[in-house]
PDB file of C-alpha atoms in Angstrom:
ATOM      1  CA  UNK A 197       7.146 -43.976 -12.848  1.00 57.00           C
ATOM      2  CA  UNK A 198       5.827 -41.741 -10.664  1.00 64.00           C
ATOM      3  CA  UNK A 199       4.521 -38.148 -11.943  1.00 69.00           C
ATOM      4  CA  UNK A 200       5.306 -35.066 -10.603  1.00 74.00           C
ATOM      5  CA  UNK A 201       2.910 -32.652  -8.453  1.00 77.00           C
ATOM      6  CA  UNK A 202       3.030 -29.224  -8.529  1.00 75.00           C
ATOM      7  CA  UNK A 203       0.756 -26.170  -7.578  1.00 85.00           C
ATOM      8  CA  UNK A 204       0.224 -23.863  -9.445  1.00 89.00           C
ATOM      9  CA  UNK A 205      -1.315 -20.209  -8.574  1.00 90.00           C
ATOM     10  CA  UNK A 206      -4.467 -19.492 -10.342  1.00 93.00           C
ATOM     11  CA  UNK A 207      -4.700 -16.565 -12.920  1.00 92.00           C
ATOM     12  CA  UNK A 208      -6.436 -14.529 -10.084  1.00 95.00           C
ATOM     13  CA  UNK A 209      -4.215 -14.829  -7.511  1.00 92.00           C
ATOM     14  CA  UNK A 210      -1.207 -14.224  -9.870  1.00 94.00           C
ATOM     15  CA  UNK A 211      -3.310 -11.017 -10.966  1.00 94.00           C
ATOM     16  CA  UNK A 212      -3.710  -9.756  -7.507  1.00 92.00           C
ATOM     17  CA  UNK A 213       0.188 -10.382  -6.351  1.00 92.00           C
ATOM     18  CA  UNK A 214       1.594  -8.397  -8.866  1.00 94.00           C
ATOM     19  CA  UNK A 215      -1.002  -6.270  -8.948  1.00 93.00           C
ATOM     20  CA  UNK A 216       0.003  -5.852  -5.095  1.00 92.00           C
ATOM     21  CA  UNK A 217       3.711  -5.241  -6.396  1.00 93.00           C
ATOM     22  CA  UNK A 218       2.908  -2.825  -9.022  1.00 94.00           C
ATOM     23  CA  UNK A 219       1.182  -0.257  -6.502  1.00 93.00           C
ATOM     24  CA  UNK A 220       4.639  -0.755  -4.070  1.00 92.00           C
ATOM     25  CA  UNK A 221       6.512  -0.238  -7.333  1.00 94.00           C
ATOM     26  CA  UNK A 222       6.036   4.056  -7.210  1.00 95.00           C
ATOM     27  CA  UNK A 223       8.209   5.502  -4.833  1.00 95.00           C
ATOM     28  CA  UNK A 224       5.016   7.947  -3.577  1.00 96.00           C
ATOM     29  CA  UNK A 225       3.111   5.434  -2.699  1.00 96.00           C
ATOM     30  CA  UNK A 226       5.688   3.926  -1.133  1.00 95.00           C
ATOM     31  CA  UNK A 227       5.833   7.287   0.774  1.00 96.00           C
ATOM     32  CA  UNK A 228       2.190   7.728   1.279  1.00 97.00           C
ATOM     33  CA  UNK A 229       2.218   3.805   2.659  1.00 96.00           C
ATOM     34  CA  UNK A 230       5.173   3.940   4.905  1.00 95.00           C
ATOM     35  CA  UNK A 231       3.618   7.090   6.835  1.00 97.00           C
ATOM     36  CA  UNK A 232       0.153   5.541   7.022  1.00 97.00           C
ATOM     37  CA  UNK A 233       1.801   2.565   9.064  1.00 95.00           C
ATOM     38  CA  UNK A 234       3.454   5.115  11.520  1.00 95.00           C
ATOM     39  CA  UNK A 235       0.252   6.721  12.574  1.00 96.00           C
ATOM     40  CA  UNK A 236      -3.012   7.617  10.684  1.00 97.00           C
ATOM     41  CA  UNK A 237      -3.213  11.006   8.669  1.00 97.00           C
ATOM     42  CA  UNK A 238      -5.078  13.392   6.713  1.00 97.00           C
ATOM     43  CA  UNK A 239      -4.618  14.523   3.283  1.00 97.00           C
ATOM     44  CA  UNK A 240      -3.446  17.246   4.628  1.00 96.00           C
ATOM     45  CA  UNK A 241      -0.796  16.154   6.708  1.00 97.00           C
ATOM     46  CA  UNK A 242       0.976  13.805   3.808  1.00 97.00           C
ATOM     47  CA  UNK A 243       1.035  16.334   1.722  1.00 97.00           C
ATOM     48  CA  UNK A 244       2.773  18.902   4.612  1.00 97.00           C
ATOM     49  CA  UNK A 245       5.129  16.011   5.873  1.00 97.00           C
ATOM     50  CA  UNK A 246       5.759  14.407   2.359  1.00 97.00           C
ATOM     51  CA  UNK A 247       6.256  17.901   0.921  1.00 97.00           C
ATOM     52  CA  UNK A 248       3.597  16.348  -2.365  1.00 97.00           C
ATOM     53  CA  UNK A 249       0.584  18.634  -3.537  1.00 96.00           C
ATOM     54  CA  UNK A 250      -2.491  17.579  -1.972  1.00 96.00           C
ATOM     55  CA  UNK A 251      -3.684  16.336  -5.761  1.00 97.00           C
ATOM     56  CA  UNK A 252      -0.417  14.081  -5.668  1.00 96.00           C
ATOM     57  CA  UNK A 253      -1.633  12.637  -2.673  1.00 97.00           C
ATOM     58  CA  UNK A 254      -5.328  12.064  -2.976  1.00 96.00           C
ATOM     59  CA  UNK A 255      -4.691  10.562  -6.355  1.00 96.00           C
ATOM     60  CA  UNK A 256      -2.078   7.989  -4.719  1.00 97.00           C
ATOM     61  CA  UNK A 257      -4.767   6.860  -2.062  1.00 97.00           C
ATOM     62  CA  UNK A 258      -7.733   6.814  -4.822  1.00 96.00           C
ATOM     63  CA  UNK A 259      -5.614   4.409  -5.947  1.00 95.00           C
ATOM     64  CA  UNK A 260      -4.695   2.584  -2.770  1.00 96.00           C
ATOM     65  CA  UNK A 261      -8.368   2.217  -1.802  1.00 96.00           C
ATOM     66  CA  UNK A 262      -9.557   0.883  -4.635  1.00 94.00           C
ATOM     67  CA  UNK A 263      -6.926  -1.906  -4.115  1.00 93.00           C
ATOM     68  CA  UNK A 264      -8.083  -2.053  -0.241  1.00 93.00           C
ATOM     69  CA  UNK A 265      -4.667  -1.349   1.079  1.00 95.00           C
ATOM     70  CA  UNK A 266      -6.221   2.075   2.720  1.00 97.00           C
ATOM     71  CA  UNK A 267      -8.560   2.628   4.152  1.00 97.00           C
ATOM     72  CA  UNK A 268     -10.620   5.854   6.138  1.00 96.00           C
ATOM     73  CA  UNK A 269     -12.782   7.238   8.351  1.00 96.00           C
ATOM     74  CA  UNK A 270     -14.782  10.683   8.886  1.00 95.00           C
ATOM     75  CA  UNK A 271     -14.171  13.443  11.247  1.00 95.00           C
ATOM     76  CA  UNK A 272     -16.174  16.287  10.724  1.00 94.00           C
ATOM     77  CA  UNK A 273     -15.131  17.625   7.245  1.00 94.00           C
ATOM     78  CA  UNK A 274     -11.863  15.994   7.304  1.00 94.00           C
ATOM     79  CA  UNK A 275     -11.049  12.217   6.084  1.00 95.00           C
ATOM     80  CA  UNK A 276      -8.671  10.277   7.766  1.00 98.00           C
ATOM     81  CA  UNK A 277      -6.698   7.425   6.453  1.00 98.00           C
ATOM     82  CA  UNK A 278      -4.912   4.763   7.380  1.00 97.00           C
ATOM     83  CA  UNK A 279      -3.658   0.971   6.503  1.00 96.00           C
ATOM     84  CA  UNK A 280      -6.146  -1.649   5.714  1.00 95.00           C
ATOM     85  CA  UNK A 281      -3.470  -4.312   4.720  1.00 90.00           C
ATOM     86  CA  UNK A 282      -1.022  -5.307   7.650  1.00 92.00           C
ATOM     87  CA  UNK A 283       0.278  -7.855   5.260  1.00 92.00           C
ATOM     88  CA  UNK A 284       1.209  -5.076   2.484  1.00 92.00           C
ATOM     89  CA  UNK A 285       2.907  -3.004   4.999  1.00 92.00           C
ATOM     90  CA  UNK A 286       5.170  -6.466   6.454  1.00 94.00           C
ATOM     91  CA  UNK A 287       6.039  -7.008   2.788  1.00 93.00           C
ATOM     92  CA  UNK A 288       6.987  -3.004   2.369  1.00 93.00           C
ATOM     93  CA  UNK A 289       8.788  -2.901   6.328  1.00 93.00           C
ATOM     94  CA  UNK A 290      10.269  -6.119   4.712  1.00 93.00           C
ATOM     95  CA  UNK A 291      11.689  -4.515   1.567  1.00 92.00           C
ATOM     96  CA  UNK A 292      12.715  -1.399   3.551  1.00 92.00           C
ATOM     97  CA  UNK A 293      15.206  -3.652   5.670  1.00 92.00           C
ATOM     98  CA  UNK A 294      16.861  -5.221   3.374  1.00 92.00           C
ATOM     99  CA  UNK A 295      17.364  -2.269   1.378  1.00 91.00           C
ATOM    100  CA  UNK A 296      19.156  -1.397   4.535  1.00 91.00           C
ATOM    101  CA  UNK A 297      21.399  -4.128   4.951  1.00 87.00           C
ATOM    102  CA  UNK A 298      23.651  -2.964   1.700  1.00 65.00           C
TER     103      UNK A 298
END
């Protein structure tokens, strides 16, 4: 008889998917996110365009950095972010459509 073979993920990678999920799961960073993959932006800017206090948003990308899915730069005084996860944003431009398709 002959025995079955599966993979399995390991505890990590099971922590880091729906720890992945879990940050696409609040509709602000879903905001902040979808913006970010349309052109890069201070905190300034999300907060004008997204209509969020600027505390809203620089709490949201605390949070998105430390998970590595933004990322920024320096100008002057001014920080700049932008994606650091293309494969985030496919899964999020992926959700987006098929929301659409109802």
């Amino acid at each position: 008889m002959e025995k079955d073979v599966h993979t399995y993920l390991s505890p990590d990678t099971l922590e880091q998917v729906s720890t992945i999920f879990k940050a696409l799961s609040d509709p602000t960073r879903i905001k902040i996110l979808y913006l970010l993959s349309e052109e890069e932006c201070s905190v300034t800017h999300m907060s004008d365009v997204l209509n969020l206090s600027q505390s809203a948003v620089s709490h949201q990308l605390s949070l998105l950095r430390n998970l590595r899915l933004v990322k920024f730069r320096r100008e002057a005084n001014t920080m700049y972010y932008s994606c650091d996860d293309e494969h985030v944003i496919s899964l999020l431009t992926q959700a987006i459509q098929h929301a659409k398709c109802d």
